[in-house]
PDB file of C-alpha atoms in Angstrom:
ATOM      1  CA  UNK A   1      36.329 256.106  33.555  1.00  0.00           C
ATOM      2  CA  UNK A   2      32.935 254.210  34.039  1.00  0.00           C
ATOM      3  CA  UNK A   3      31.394 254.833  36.945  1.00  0.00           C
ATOM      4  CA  UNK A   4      28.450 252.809  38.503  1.00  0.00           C
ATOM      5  CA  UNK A   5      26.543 253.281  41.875  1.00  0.00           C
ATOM      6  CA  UNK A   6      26.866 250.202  44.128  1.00  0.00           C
ATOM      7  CA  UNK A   7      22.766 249.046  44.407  1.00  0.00           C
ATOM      8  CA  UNK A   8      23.292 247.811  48.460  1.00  0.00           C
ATOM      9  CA  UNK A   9      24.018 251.492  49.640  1.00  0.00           C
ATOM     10  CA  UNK A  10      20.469 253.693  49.813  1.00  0.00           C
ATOM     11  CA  UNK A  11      19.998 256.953  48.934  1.00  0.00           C
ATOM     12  CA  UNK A  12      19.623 259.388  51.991  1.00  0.00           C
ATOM     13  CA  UNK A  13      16.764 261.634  51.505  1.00  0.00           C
ATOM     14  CA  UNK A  14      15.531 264.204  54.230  1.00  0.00           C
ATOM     15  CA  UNK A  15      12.930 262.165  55.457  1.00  0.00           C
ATOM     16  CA  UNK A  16      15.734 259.961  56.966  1.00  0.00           C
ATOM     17  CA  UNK A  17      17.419 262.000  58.800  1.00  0.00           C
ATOM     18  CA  UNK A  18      16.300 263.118  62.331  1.00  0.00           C
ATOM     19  CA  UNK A  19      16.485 267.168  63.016  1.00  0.00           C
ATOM     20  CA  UNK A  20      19.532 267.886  65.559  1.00  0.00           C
ATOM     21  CA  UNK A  21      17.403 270.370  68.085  1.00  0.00           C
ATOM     22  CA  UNK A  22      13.863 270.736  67.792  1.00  0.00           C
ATOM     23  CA  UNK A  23      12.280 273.300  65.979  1.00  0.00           C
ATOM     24  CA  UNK A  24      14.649 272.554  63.211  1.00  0.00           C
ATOM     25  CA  UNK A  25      14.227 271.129  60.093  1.00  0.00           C
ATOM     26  CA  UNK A  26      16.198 268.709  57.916  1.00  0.00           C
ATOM     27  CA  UNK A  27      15.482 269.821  53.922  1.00  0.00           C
ATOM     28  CA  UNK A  28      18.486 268.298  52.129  1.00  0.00           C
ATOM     29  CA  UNK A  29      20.962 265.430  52.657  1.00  0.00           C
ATOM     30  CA  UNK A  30      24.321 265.123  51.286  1.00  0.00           C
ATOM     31  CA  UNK A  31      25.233 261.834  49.656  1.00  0.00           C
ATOM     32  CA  UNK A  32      29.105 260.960  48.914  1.00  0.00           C
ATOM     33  CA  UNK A  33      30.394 259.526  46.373  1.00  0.00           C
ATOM     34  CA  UNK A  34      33.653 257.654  46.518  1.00  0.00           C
ATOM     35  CA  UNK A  35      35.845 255.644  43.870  1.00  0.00           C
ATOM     36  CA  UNK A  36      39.452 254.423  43.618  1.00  0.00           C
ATOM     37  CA  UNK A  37      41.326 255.947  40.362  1.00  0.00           C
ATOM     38  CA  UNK A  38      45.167 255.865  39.715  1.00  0.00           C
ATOM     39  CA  UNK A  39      45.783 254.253  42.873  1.00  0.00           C
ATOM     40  CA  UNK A  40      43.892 256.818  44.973  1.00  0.00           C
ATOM     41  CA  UNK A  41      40.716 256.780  46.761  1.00  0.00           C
ATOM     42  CA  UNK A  42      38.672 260.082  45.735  1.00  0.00           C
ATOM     43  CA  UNK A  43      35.333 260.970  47.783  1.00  0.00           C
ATOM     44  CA  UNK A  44      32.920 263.289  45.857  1.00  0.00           C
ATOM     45  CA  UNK A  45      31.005 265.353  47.148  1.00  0.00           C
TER      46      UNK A  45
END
């Protein structure tokens, strides 16, 4: 399977990402992954 990352969706780094109470810190950010194979939509994370 050949996989290729769609160029109009950014990466989300840390710096994006706004801390939920303050005093806290965002240091990592999570970014799915999804593709359709066999029929089925699969979401990597």
């Amino acid at each position: 399977m050949r996989v290729e990352r769609y160029l109009e969706n950014p990466i989300i780094t840390p710096e994006m990402v706004k801390p939920y109470h303050e005093g806290f810190e965002v240091i990592g950010a999570f970014n799915a992954g999804v593709a359709q194979y066999n029929g089925e939509i699969l979401l990597v994370l």
